[in-house]
Tab-separated table of C-alpha atoms in Angstrom:
chain	number	residue	atom	x	y	z
A	905	MET	CA	14.169	17.546	8.502
A	906	THR	CA	12.782	19.197	5.405
A	907	GLY	CA	9.843	21.512	5.999
A	908	GLY	CA	6.890	21.669	3.652
A	909	ALA	CA	3.200	22.413	3.656
A	910	GLY	CA	2.822	19.798	6.373
A	911	ASP	CA	4.400	22.086	8.980
A	912	GLY	CA	0.854	23.042	9.996
A	913	THR	CA	-1.798	20.720	11.334
A	914	VAL	CA	-4.778	19.687	9.239
A	915	ALA	CA	-6.993	22.069	11.232
A	916	GLN	CA	-4.599	24.990	10.667
A	917	ILE	CA	-4.307	24.372	6.925
A	918	VAL	CA	-8.074	24.038	6.469
A	919	ALA	CA	-8.765	27.167	8.548
A	920	ALA	CA	-6.271	29.221	6.510
A	921	VAL	CA	-7.726	28.041	3.192
A	922	ASN	CA	-11.317	28.581	4.357
A	923	ALA	CA	-10.505	32.107	5.533
A	924	GLY	CA	-8.704	32.987	2.313
A	925	GLU	CA	-5.441	33.518	4.192
A	926	SER	CA	-3.769	30.850	2.066
A	927	THR	CA	-4.608	28.822	-1.015
A	928	ALA	CA	-4.572	25.115	-1.707
A	929	GLU	CA	-2.234	25.758	-4.658
A	930	ALA	CA	0.337	27.515	-2.464
A	931	GLY	CA	0.360	24.752	0.150
A	932	VAL	CA	0.587	21.990	-2.438
A	933	ALA	CA	3.380	23.823	-4.271
A	934	ARG	CA	5.383	24.058	-1.026
A	935	ALA	CA	4.904	20.335	-0.435
A	936	LEU	CA	6.019	19.500	-3.983
A	937	ASP	CA	9.062	21.768	-3.590
A	938	ALA	CA	10.003	19.880	-0.430
A	939	ILE	CA	9.705	16.563	-2.282
A	940	ALA	CA	11.884	17.863	-5.104
A	941	ALA	CA	14.526	19.076	-2.629
A	942	ASP	CA	15.603	15.668	-1.298
A	943	ASN	CA	12.607	13.493	-0.637
A	944	GLY	CA	11.671	12.172	-4.072
A	945	VAL	CA	13.059	9.343	-6.152
A	946	GLY	CA	16.813	9.174	-5.663
A	947	GLY	CA	16.753	11.927	-3.046
A	948	GLU	CA	18.309	11.542	0.358
A	949	LEU	CA	15.100	10.550	2.120
A	950	ASN	CA	13.626	8.786	-0.947
A	951	ALA	CA	10.148	8.980	0.550
A	952	PHE	CA	8.313	9.250	-2.773
A	953	VAL	CA	8.391	7.045	-5.866
A	954	SER	CA	6.171	9.166	-8.130
A	955	THR	CA	4.748	12.682	-8.340
A	956	ASP	CA	2.954	14.745	-10.985
A	957	ARG	CA	3.335	18.417	-10.180
A	958	ALA	CA	1.000	19.673	-12.892
A	959	ALA	CA	-1.809	17.255	-11.991
A	960	SER	CA	-1.506	18.012	-8.264
A	961	LEU	CA	-1.618	21.766	-8.835
A	962	ARG	CA	-4.640	21.417	-11.124
A	963	ALA	CA	-6.413	19.442	-8.400
A	964	ALA	CA	-5.485	22.101	-5.838
A	965	ALA	CA	-6.957	24.840	-8.040
A	966	ASP	CA	-10.319	23.025	-8.052
A	967	VAL	CA	-10.576	22.505	-4.269
A	968	ASP	CA	-13.814	23.500	-2.568
A	969	ARG	CA	-12.706	25.863	0.216
A	970	SER	CA	-15.533	24.656	2.471
A	971	ALA	CA	-14.518	20.970	2.288
A	972	PRO	CA	-13.384	19.236	5.523
A	973	LEU	CA	-9.825	18.709	4.251
A	974	ALA	CA	-9.681	21.742	1.946
A	975	GLY	CA	-6.181	22.177	0.550
A	976	VAL	CA	-4.513	19.555	2.743
A	977	PRO	CA	-1.601	17.868	0.930
A	978	VAL	CA	-1.705	14.099	1.354
A	979	ALA	CA	0.694	11.298	0.401
A	980	ILE	CA	-0.523	7.804	-0.462
A	981	LYS	CA	1.304	4.491	-0.286
A	982	ASP	CA	2.178	3.022	-3.669
A	983	ASN	CA	-0.132	0.003	-3.287
A	984	ILE	CA	-3.299	2.162	-3.231
A	985	ALA	CA	-4.722	2.624	-6.729
A	986	THR	CA	-4.758	6.105	-8.247
A	987	PRO	CA	-5.520	6.868	-11.899
A	988	PHE	CA	-2.836	9.496	-12.511
A	989	LEU	CA	0.198	8.162	-10.635
A	990	THR	CA	1.862	4.758	-10.718
A	991	THR	CA	0.733	1.932	-8.490
A	992	SER	CA	3.887	-0.169	-8.530
A	993	CYS	CA	3.704	-1.725	-5.037
A	994	GLY	CA	7.444	-1.140	-4.763
A	995	SER	CA	8.029	-3.917	-7.326
A	996	ARG	CA	9.652	-4.224	-10.731
A	997	VAL	CA	6.786	-6.465	-11.784
A	998	LEU	CA	4.441	-3.419	-11.738
A	999	GLU	CA	6.961	-0.688	-12.551
A	1000	GLY	CA	5.207	2.155	-14.373
A	1001	TYR	CA	1.730	0.638	-14.001
A	1002	ILE	CA	-1.142	3.161	-13.956
A	1003	SER	CA	-4.416	1.902	-12.509
A	1004	PRO	CA	-7.576	2.380	-14.612
A	1005	PHE	CA	-9.613	3.015	-11.442
A	1006	GLU	CA	-9.309	4.858	-8.137
A	1007	ALA	CA	-9.275	3.351	-4.648
A	1008	THR	CA	-12.248	4.277	-2.495
A	1009	VAL	CA	-10.004	5.867	0.147
A	1010	ALA	CA	-8.250	8.022	-2.462
A	1011	ARG	CA	-11.591	9.153	-3.886
A	1012	ARG	CA	-12.939	10.007	-0.424
A	1013	LEU	CA	-9.866	12.087	0.387
A	1014	ARG	CA	-10.135	13.915	-2.928
A	1015	GLU	CA	-13.872	14.587	-2.461
A	1016	ALA	CA	-13.092	15.982	1.017
A	1017	GLY	CA	-10.723	18.550	-0.504
A	1018	ALA	CA	-7.360	16.857	0.108
A	1019	VAL	CA	-4.802	16.977	-2.698
A	1020	LEU	CA	-2.619	13.996	-3.602
A	1021	ILE	CA	1.009	15.065	-3.899
A	1022	GLY	CA	2.618	11.686	-4.593
A	1023	LYS	CA	2.926	7.956	-4.025
A	1024	THR	CA	5.306	6.795	-1.320
A	1025	THR	CA	8.115	4.277	-0.987
A	1026	MET	CA	7.205	0.873	0.422
A	1027	ASP	CA	8.522	-2.636	0.873
A	1028	GLU	CA	7.679	-4.687	-2.202
A	1029	PHE	CA	4.005	-5.735	-2.062
A	1030	ALA	CA	4.002	-4.545	1.580
A	1031	MET	CA	6.258	-7.407	2.671
A	1032	GLY	CA	8.816	-6.024	5.070
A	1033	SER	CA	9.415	-3.878	8.113
A	1034	SER	CA	12.075	-1.457	6.894
A	1035	THR	CA	11.457	-0.444	3.208
A	1036	GLU	CA	14.753	-2.206	2.445
A	1037	ASN	CA	12.731	-4.545	0.229
A	1038	SER	CA	11.642	-1.750	-2.112
A	1039	ALA	CA	12.747	-2.278	-5.709
A	1040	PHE	CA	13.317	1.492	-5.950
A	1041	GLY	CA	15.589	1.947	-2.958
A	1042	PRO	CA	14.703	2.401	0.722
A	1043	ALA	CA	13.253	5.464	2.373
A	1044	ARG	CA	15.373	6.897	5.186
A	1045	ASN	CA	14.418	7.905	8.707
A	1046	PRO	CA	14.445	11.735	8.925
A	1047	HIS	CA	15.639	11.552	12.555
A	1048	ASP	CA	18.758	9.553	11.599
A	1049	ARG	CA	19.341	8.795	7.947
A	1050	SER	CA	21.503	5.788	8.747
A	1051	ARG	CA	18.400	4.083	10.148
A	1052	VAL	CA	15.280	2.594	8.608
A	1053	PRO	CA	11.933	4.396	8.798
A	1054	GLY	CA	10.144	1.096	9.372
A	1055	GLY	CA	7.866	-0.612	6.919
A	1056	SER	CA	6.175	-1.532	4.893
A	1057	SER	CA	4.622	1.971	4.811
A	1058	GLY	CA	7.937	3.688	5.524
A	1059	GLY	CA	7.683	6.372	2.851
A	1060	SER	CA	4.331	7.620	4.142
A	1061	ALA	CA	5.694	7.842	7.694
A	1062	VAL	CA	8.722	9.797	6.435
A	1063	ALA	CA	6.512	12.184	4.442
A	1064	VAL	CA	4.644	13.132	7.617
A	1065	ALA	CA	7.662	13.131	9.949
A	1066	ALA	CA	9.668	15.333	7.560
A	1067	GLY	CA	6.930	17.962	7.495
A	1068	ILE	CA	6.001	17.472	3.832
A	1069	CYS	CA	2.332	16.767	4.553
A	1070	PRO	CA	0.303	16.464	7.766
A	1071	ILE	CA	-1.436	13.210	6.823
A	1072	ALA	CA	-0.637	10.185	4.669
A	1073	LEU	CA	-2.182	6.818	3.921
A	1074	GLY	CA	-0.472	3.487	4.449
A	1075	SER	CA	-1.568	-0.115	4.609
A	1076	GLU	CA	-1.410	-2.591	7.475
A	1077	THR	CA	-1.172	-6.371	7.375
A	1078	GLY	CA	0.849	-6.953	10.541
A	1079	GLY	CA	1.912	-3.518	11.786
A	1080	SER	CA	2.982	-1.685	8.641
A	1081	VAL	CA	1.465	1.622	9.782
A	1082	ARG	CA	2.062	1.453	13.537
A	1083	GLN	CA	5.691	0.282	13.369
A	1084	PRO	CA	6.944	3.039	10.991
A	1085	ALA	CA	4.869	5.583	12.935
A	1086	ALA	CA	6.764	4.586	16.084
A	1087	PHE	CA	10.158	4.661	14.336
A	1088	CYS	CA	9.492	8.104	12.800
A	1089	GLY	CA	7.790	9.736	15.792
A	1090	VAL	CA	4.322	10.278	14.295
A	1091	VAL	CA	0.815	8.935	14.919
A	1092	GLY	CA	-0.237	5.803	13.040
A	1093	VAL	CA	-3.711	4.234	13.100
A	1094	LYS	CA	-4.976	0.818	12.042
A	1095	PRO	CA	-8.786	0.821	12.099
A	1096	THR	CA	-11.049	-2.126	12.826
A	1097	TYR	CA	-11.048	-4.604	9.938
A	1098	GLY	CA	-14.018	-3.605	7.778
A	1099	ARG	CA	-14.161	0.016	9.030
A	1100	VAL	CA	-12.336	1.287	5.899
A	1101	SER	CA	-12.842	0.008	2.353
A	1102	ARG	CA	-10.028	-2.041	0.840
A	1103	PHE	CA	-11.262	-1.429	-2.714
A	1104	GLY	CA	-8.215	-0.341	-4.705
A	1105	LEU	CA	-5.701	-1.617	-2.149
A	1106	VAL	CA	-3.517	-4.213	-3.857
A	1107	ALA	CA	-4.038	-7.349	-1.799
A	1108	PHE	CA	-1.263	-8.966	0.233
A	1109	ALA	CA	-3.230	-11.046	2.776
A	1110	SER	CA	-6.910	-10.278	2.382
A	1111	SER	CA	-8.092	-11.312	5.858
A	1112	LEU	CA	-5.412	-9.135	7.498
A	1113	ASP	CA	-5.060	-6.096	5.197
A	1114	ASN	CA	-6.264	-2.650	6.291
A	1115	VAL	CA	-5.833	0.886	5.004
A	1116	GLY	CA	-4.426	3.036	7.808
A	1117	VAL	CA	-3.535	6.679	8.378
A	1118	PHE	CA	-0.532	8.664	9.568
A	1119	GLY	CA	-0.763	12.096	11.197
A	1120	ARG	CA	1.603	14.553	12.784
A	1121	THR	CA	-0.863	14.746	15.674
A	1122	VAL	CA	-3.707	12.612	17.011
A	1123	ASP	CA	-6.172	15.178	15.671
A	1124	ASP	CA	-4.649	14.983	12.170
A	1125	ALA	CA	-5.077	11.203	12.142
A	1126	ALA	CA	-8.627	11.433	13.507
A	1127	ARG	CA	-9.688	13.862	10.792
A	1128	ALA	CA	-8.226	11.650	8.070
A	1129	LEU	CA	-9.899	8.506	9.404
A	1130	GLU	CA	-13.281	10.219	9.653
A	1131	VAL	CA	-13.074	10.958	5.932
A	1132	ILE	CA	-11.920	7.568	4.608
A	1133	ALA	CA	-14.046	5.359	6.907
A	1134	GLY	CA	-17.487	4.094	5.986
A	1135	HIS	CA	-19.415	1.361	4.221
A	1136	ASP	CA	-18.476	0.552	0.627
A	1137	GLY	CA	-20.651	-2.467	0.006
A	1138	ALA	CA	-20.738	-2.056	-3.765
A	1139	ASN	CA	-16.968	-2.503	-3.973
A	1140	ASP	CA	-15.765	-4.331	-0.850
A	1141	ALA	CA	-17.727	-7.260	0.569
A	1142	THR	CA	-15.764	-7.029	3.837
A	1143	SER	CA	-16.745	-3.388	4.360
A	1144	VAL	CA	-19.004	-3.149	7.408
A	1145	ALA	CA	-22.297	-1.267	7.217
A	1146	ALA	CA	-21.751	0.712	10.414
A	1147	ALA	CA	-22.147	4.427	10.945
A	1148	VAL	CA	-18.905	6.375	11.154
A	1149	PRO	CA	-18.689	7.990	14.595
A	1150	ALA	CA	-16.794	11.166	15.389
A	1151	MET	CA	-13.151	10.312	15.979
A	1152	ARG	CA	-12.232	13.805	17.169
A	1153	THR	CA	-12.986	13.404	20.843
A	1154	GLY	CA	-10.293	15.722	22.172
A	1155	ALA	CA	-8.388	15.261	25.427
A	1156	GLN	CA	-10.637	14.314	28.309
A	1157	ASP	CA	-10.554	13.249	31.907
A	1158	LEU	CA	-10.029	9.477	31.922
A	1159	ARG	CA	-11.694	8.750	35.249
A	1160	GLY	CA	-13.701	5.559	34.838
A	1161	THR	CA	-11.492	4.350	31.992
A	1162	VAL	CA	-9.606	1.104	32.638
A	1163	ILE	CA	-6.319	0.664	30.757
A	1164	GLY	CA	-4.890	-2.851	30.668
A	1165	LEU	CA	-1.165	-3.629	30.586
A	1166	PRO	CA	-0.684	-7.102	29.041
A	1167	ALA	CA	2.188	-8.876	30.787
A	1168	GLU	CA	3.204	-10.614	27.546
A	1169	TYR	CA	4.042	-7.245	25.928
A	1170	PHE	CA	6.493	-6.271	28.672
A	1171	PRO	CA	8.924	-9.230	28.691
A	1172	PRO	CA	12.249	-9.137	30.594
A	1173	THR	CA	14.035	-8.789	27.233
A	1174	LEU	CA	12.284	-5.484	26.399
A	1175	ASP	CA	14.778	-2.660	25.833
A	1176	PRO	CA	15.030	-0.964	29.291
A	1177	SER	CA	14.796	2.500	27.753
A	1178	VAL	CA	11.628	1.545	25.851
A	1179	ARG	CA	10.220	0.187	29.121
A	1180	ASP	CA	11.046	3.497	30.854
A	1181	ALA	CA	9.271	5.472	28.127
A	1182	CYS	CA	6.231	3.206	28.481
A	1183	ASN	CA	6.259	3.660	32.255
A	1184	ARG	CA	6.199	7.453	31.815
A	1185	ALA	CA	3.267	7.090	29.425
A	1186	VAL	CA	1.405	4.910	31.932
A	1187	ASP	CA	2.042	7.531	34.618
A	1188	ALA	CA	0.576	10.145	32.248
A	1189	LEU	CA	-2.568	8.041	31.750
A	1190	ARG	CA	-2.858	7.589	35.508
A	1191	ALA	CA	-2.483	11.359	35.968
A	1192	ARG	CA	-5.477	11.791	33.659
A	1193	GLY	CA	-7.512	9.606	35.991
A	1194	ALA	CA	-7.279	6.249	34.231
A	1195	GLU	CA	-7.272	3.057	36.264
A	1196	ILE	CA	-4.288	0.886	35.314
A	1197	ARG	CA	-4.798	-2.869	35.487
A	1198	ASP	CA	-2.394	-5.759	34.817
A	1199	VAL	CA	-3.899	-8.274	32.374
A	1200	SER	CA	-2.814	-11.336	30.412
A	1201	LEU	CA	-3.153	-12.353	26.767
A	1202	PRO	CA	-1.744	-15.872	27.136
A	1203	HIS	CA	-1.572	-16.899	23.479
A	1204	THR	CA	0.496	-13.889	22.407
A	1205	GLU	CA	3.652	-16.003	22.087
A	1206	TYR	CA	2.058	-17.883	19.180
A	1207	ALA	CA	1.052	-14.753	17.250
A	1208	VAL	CA	4.169	-14.316	15.103
A	1209	PRO	CA	4.337	-18.003	14.034
A	1210	ALA	CA	0.610	-17.991	13.225
A	1211	TYR	CA	0.876	-14.717	11.314
A	1212	TYR	CA	3.815	-15.975	9.233
A	1213	VAL	CA	1.765	-18.969	8.157
A	1214	ILE	CA	-1.512	-17.175	7.428
A	1215	ALA	CA	-0.103	-14.086	5.686
A	1216	PRO	CA	2.211	-15.963	3.265
A	1217	ALA	CA	-0.563	-18.452	2.487
A	1218	GLU	CA	-2.895	-15.653	1.456
A	1219	CYS	CA	-0.094	-13.812	-0.327
A	1220	SER	CA	0.750	-16.850	-2.468
A	1221	ALA	CA	-2.850	-16.888	-3.730
A	1222	ASN	CA	-3.161	-13.114	-4.204
A	1223	LEU	CA	0.122	-12.717	-6.073
A	1224	ALA	CA	-0.639	-15.492	-8.542
A	1225	ARG	CA	-2.264	-12.835	-10.749
A	1226	PHE	CA	1.100	-11.209	-11.459
A	1227	ASP	CA	2.059	-13.592	-14.244
A	1228	GLY	CA	2.922	-11.381	-17.232
A	1229	VAL	CA	-0.311	-12.186	-19.068
A	1230	ARG	CA	-2.641	-9.255	-18.361
A	1231	TYR	CA	-0.565	-6.345	-17.050
A	1232	GLY	CA	2.813	-5.467	-15.612
A	1233	MET	CA	6.184	-6.913	-16.507
A	1234	ARG	CA	6.346	-9.661	-19.119
A	1235	ILE	CA	9.497	-11.635	-19.935
A	1236	ASP	CA	8.896	-13.927	-22.901
A	1237	GLY	CA	10.217	-17.463	-22.839
A	1238	ASP	CA	9.944	-20.741	-24.701
A	1239	GLY	CA	6.274	-21.367	-24.026
A	1240	LEU	CA	3.741	-20.218	-21.445
A	1241	ARG	CA	5.376	-21.902	-18.446
A	1242	ALA	CA	8.759	-20.409	-19.302
A	1243	MET	CA	7.164	-16.955	-19.592
A	1244	TYR	CA	5.580	-17.347	-16.151
A	1245	ASP	CA	8.881	-18.482	-14.644
A	1246	ALA	CA	10.941	-15.705	-16.213
A	1247	THR	CA	8.460	-12.934	-15.400
A	1248	ARG	CA	7.970	-13.874	-11.767
A	1249	SER	CA	11.639	-14.731	-11.138
A	1250	ARG	CA	12.870	-11.388	-12.477
A	1251	GLY	CA	9.877	-9.337	-11.333
A	1252	PHE	CA	9.720	-10.375	-7.666
A	1253	GLY	CA	12.424	-9.602	-5.125
A	1254	PRO	CA	13.830	-12.116	-2.623
A	1255	GLU	CA	11.431	-11.355	0.262
A	1256	VAL	CA	8.319	-11.666	-1.906
A	1257	THR	CA	9.698	-14.869	-3.413
A	1258	ARG	CA	10.393	-16.241	0.071
A	1259	ARG	CA	6.851	-15.584	1.255
A	1260	VAL	CA	5.193	-16.917	-1.910
A	1261	LEU	CA	7.186	-20.136	-1.580
A	1262	LEU	CA	6.379	-20.434	2.120
A	1263	GLY	CA	2.699	-19.788	1.512
A	1264	THR	CA	2.502	-22.280	-1.325
A	1265	TYR	CA	4.160	-24.881	0.892
A	1266	VAL	CA	1.782	-24.479	3.847
A	1267	LEU	CA	-1.227	-24.755	1.530
A	1268	SER	CA	0.036	-27.810	-0.313
A	1269	ALA	CA	-1.385	-31.328	0.042
A	1270	GLY	CA	-0.241	-32.959	3.261
A	1271	TYR	CA	0.681	-29.682	4.954
A	1272	TYR	CA	-2.543	-27.647	4.872
A	1273	ASP	CA	-3.965	-29.226	8.039
A	1274	ALA	CA	-0.630	-29.269	9.842
A	1275	TYR	CA	0.161	-25.595	9.254
A	1276	TYR	CA	-2.621	-23.394	7.852
A	1277	VAL	CA	-5.522	-24.949	9.757
A	1278	LYS	CA	-3.485	-24.960	12.963
A	1279	ALA	CA	-2.539	-21.300	12.488
A	1280	MET	CA	-6.191	-20.382	12.028
A	1281	GLN	CA	-7.030	-22.186	15.267
A	1282	VAL	CA	-4.339	-20.169	17.045
A	1283	ARG	CA	-5.850	-17.016	15.527
A	1284	SER	CA	-9.160	-17.910	17.166
A	1285	LEU	CA	-7.426	-18.309	20.533
A	1286	ILE	CA	-5.798	-14.896	20.175
A	1287	ARG	CA	-9.163	-13.323	19.358
A	1288	HIS	CA	-10.658	-14.990	22.434
A	1289	ASP	CA	-7.845	-13.618	24.634
A	1290	PHE	CA	-8.724	-10.049	23.620
A	1291	SER	CA	-12.463	-10.636	23.933
A	1292	ALA	CA	-12.039	-11.987	27.461
A	1293	VAL	CA	-9.934	-9.035	28.579
A	1294	PHE	CA	-12.340	-6.463	27.153
A	1295	ALA	CA	-15.313	-8.338	28.627
A	1296	SER	CA	-13.661	-8.063	32.063
A	1297	GLY	CA	-14.125	-4.289	32.062
A	1298	VAL	CA	-10.919	-3.134	30.348
A	1299	HIS	CA	-11.588	-0.308	27.881
A	1300	ALA	CA	-8.214	-0.224	26.103
A	1301	LEU	CA	-4.787	-1.834	26.245
A	1302	PHE	CA	-1.454	-0.030	26.335
A	1303	THR	CA	1.765	-1.664	25.118
A	1304	PRO	CA	5.040	-0.739	23.432
A	1305	THR	CA	4.594	-0.457	19.667
A	1306	THR	CA	8.025	-1.930	18.927
A	1307	PRO	CA	10.611	-3.685	21.097
A	1308	THR	CA	13.374	-1.240	20.075
A	1309	PRO	CA	13.810	2.116	18.338
A	1310	ALA	CA	14.597	2.200	14.607
A	1311	PHE	CA	17.465	-0.090	13.643
A	1312	ARG	CA	20.271	0.639	11.183
A	1313	PHE	CA	20.152	-0.366	7.545
A	1314	GLY	CA	21.424	-3.925	7.148
A	1315	GLU	CA	21.209	-4.612	10.877
A	1316	MET	CA	18.323	-7.098	10.503
A	1317	SER	CA	19.828	-9.269	7.771
A	1318	ASP	CA	18.263	-12.421	9.208
A	1319	PRO	CA	14.614	-12.633	8.000
A	1320	TYR	CA	13.570	-14.313	11.264
A	1321	GLU	CA	14.979	-11.409	13.287
A	1322	MET	CA	13.103	-8.982	11.059
A	1323	TYR	CA	9.853	-10.912	11.522
A	1324	LEU	CA	10.208	-10.672	15.307
A	1325	SER	CA	10.121	-6.860	15.073
A	1326	ASP	CA	6.363	-7.288	14.460
A	1327	ILE	CA	5.875	-9.092	17.779
A	1328	PHE	CA	3.716	-6.363	19.392
A	1329	THR	CA	1.663	-5.415	16.324
A	1330	VAL	CA	0.531	-8.595	14.527
A	1331	THR	CA	-1.995	-9.534	17.224
A	1332	ALA	CA	-4.315	-6.615	16.418
A	1333	ASN	CA	-4.414	-7.695	12.773
A	1334	LEU	CA	-5.081	-11.313	13.686
A	1335	ALA	CA	-7.905	-10.216	16.027
A	1336	GLU	CA	-9.230	-7.530	13.595
A	1337	LEU	CA	-9.030	-4.851	16.311
A	1338	PRO	CA	-8.369	-1.105	16.035
A	1339	ALA	CA	-4.908	-0.100	17.206
A	1340	MET	CA	-2.686	2.944	17.006
A	1341	SER	CA	0.806	4.144	17.831
A	1342	VAL	CA	1.443	7.520	19.450
A	1343	PRO	CA	4.840	9.109	20.207
A	1344	ILE	CA	5.799	8.680	23.875
A	1345	GLY	CA	9.419	9.823	23.998
A	1346	ARG	CA	12.898	9.190	22.677
A	1347	VAL	CA	15.451	6.492	23.299
A	1348	ARG	CA	19.062	7.310	22.458
A	1349	GLY	CA	17.764	10.257	20.438
A	1350	LEU	CA	15.291	8.168	18.434
A	1351	PRO	CA	11.482	8.230	18.677
A	1352	VAL	CA	9.557	5.402	20.306
A	1353	GLY	CA	5.829	4.774	20.240
A	1354	GLY	CA	3.227	3.489	22.633
A	1355	GLN	CA	0.426	1.322	21.286
A	1356	LEU	CA	-3.261	1.506	22.168
A	1357	ILE	CA	-5.608	-1.380	21.286
A	1358	SER	CA	-9.382	-1.149	21.733
A	1359	PRO	CA	-12.413	-3.390	21.173
A	1360	LYS	CA	-13.794	-3.693	17.642
A	1361	PHE	CA	-15.271	-0.461	16.284
A	1362	ASP	CA	-14.322	1.515	19.387
A	1363	GLU	CA	-12.012	3.892	17.548
A	1364	PRO	CA	-13.596	6.856	19.391
A	1365	GLY	CA	-12.610	5.349	22.757
A	1366	MET	CA	-9.117	4.652	21.467
A	1367	PHE	CA	-8.746	8.220	20.185
A	1368	ARG	CA	-10.030	9.625	23.486
A	1369	VAL	CA	-7.169	7.908	25.319
A	1370	ALA	CA	-4.675	8.945	22.615
A	1371	TYR	CA	-5.703	12.619	22.752
A	1372	SER	CA	-5.357	12.600	26.533
A	1373	LEU	CA	-1.980	10.870	26.411
A	1374	GLU	CA	-0.698	13.344	23.811
A	1375	VAL	CA	-1.761	16.332	25.898
A	1376	GLU	CA	-0.475	14.941	29.193
A	1377	LEU	CA	2.942	13.975	27.774
A	1378	GLY	CA	3.264	17.231	25.819
A	1379	ALA	CA	6.874	17.953	24.924
A	1380	GLU	CA	7.905	14.797	26.783
A	1381	ALA	CA	6.645	12.742	23.829
A	1382	HIS	CA	9.143	14.428	21.483
A	1383	ARG	CA	12.043	15.208	23.805
């Protein structure tokens, strides 16, 4: 791995800057040097698609040393709008595009003293689970460069796992923060839908999209989420007007906490080594005093089919704006229709094209009721499953984050196989619940993650379990 400013935790970096033992400029310069070494565009890890050294160092020079994230270098996924770096969404159709406005989450990080060091590699328009769908080449897993880092927020996960920065932002529609976090051995958090503003996040599927955070540690992720969370009613109608609680709960005794193990997430086909790692994690929770209870979420088997109807349907509507008329790529043709066809055919990659076509089909006359309406009904059943389990006295659920460790490049050439890699993560998006992945060990030398899912807006309870699990597992989580 390549070390950078992210070798320290958020707390350590902030303490050093506050005490005058280090400067924001020095930490940001180290992070930028690490990117330039082999992590930028065309580099071996290819975690970043754009940087601006001068702008980042100017921002670092202006940091308020008393700010909560003073001097912390942060990477941001390339579908989150920033006014001085490209927002290309990993697509040729937006190559070189600079947003005229700033995403709420980016502004909140900046106002808290964090310094943006670059935009990260992603699957095109967040559609993928490996970053192999990026128009600018895939990011590579720092633990084994022959393997994917996960997706679609793979570059952000790599930036944290490689020690370039302690926190990064990604986006989640069906697991695009938690899955790469598990593959890269870092912490990844998807908040409750509405907890974090989506203003400035380029939409994929609006009822499923979330901005999420990566951290080297649970505490890093908690500090980042505390900063970006909060109501943003002027810009995002789905932003919830709820107070932001403290996420930094620290490790605690879990006596009185009931952790549910959903049978559907531990099928006979689960990789035996992943199951063993999960069993060790459950033993660690039990050692902290948690009560472990077997539970059932009976409609889980329908989650992936429902997700791959709903998400493409919403994507086909959201991506209609990329037509060559107002911004982005434009390929002229013989008339307006020919210009649309040429721009979208050459601008979109095969996975985006596949999902737009699928989404248009399920929304078309004669198929809307048969597919989209039915998928939304299934979504309601999945939500009810979670509500019933939490109403029974369960405080959080524990599951594997992914069915396997990171796979090799090209190994998932069948789109259906790739879609199934989201089998444990899409349910939280469909149910709008907070969920996170924490490292729980290694399988064949590769990191694996355990997933925690909590009731809506109970991120503090989820973090309390995560802190305790991290402390109890200790080196076991990274062995």
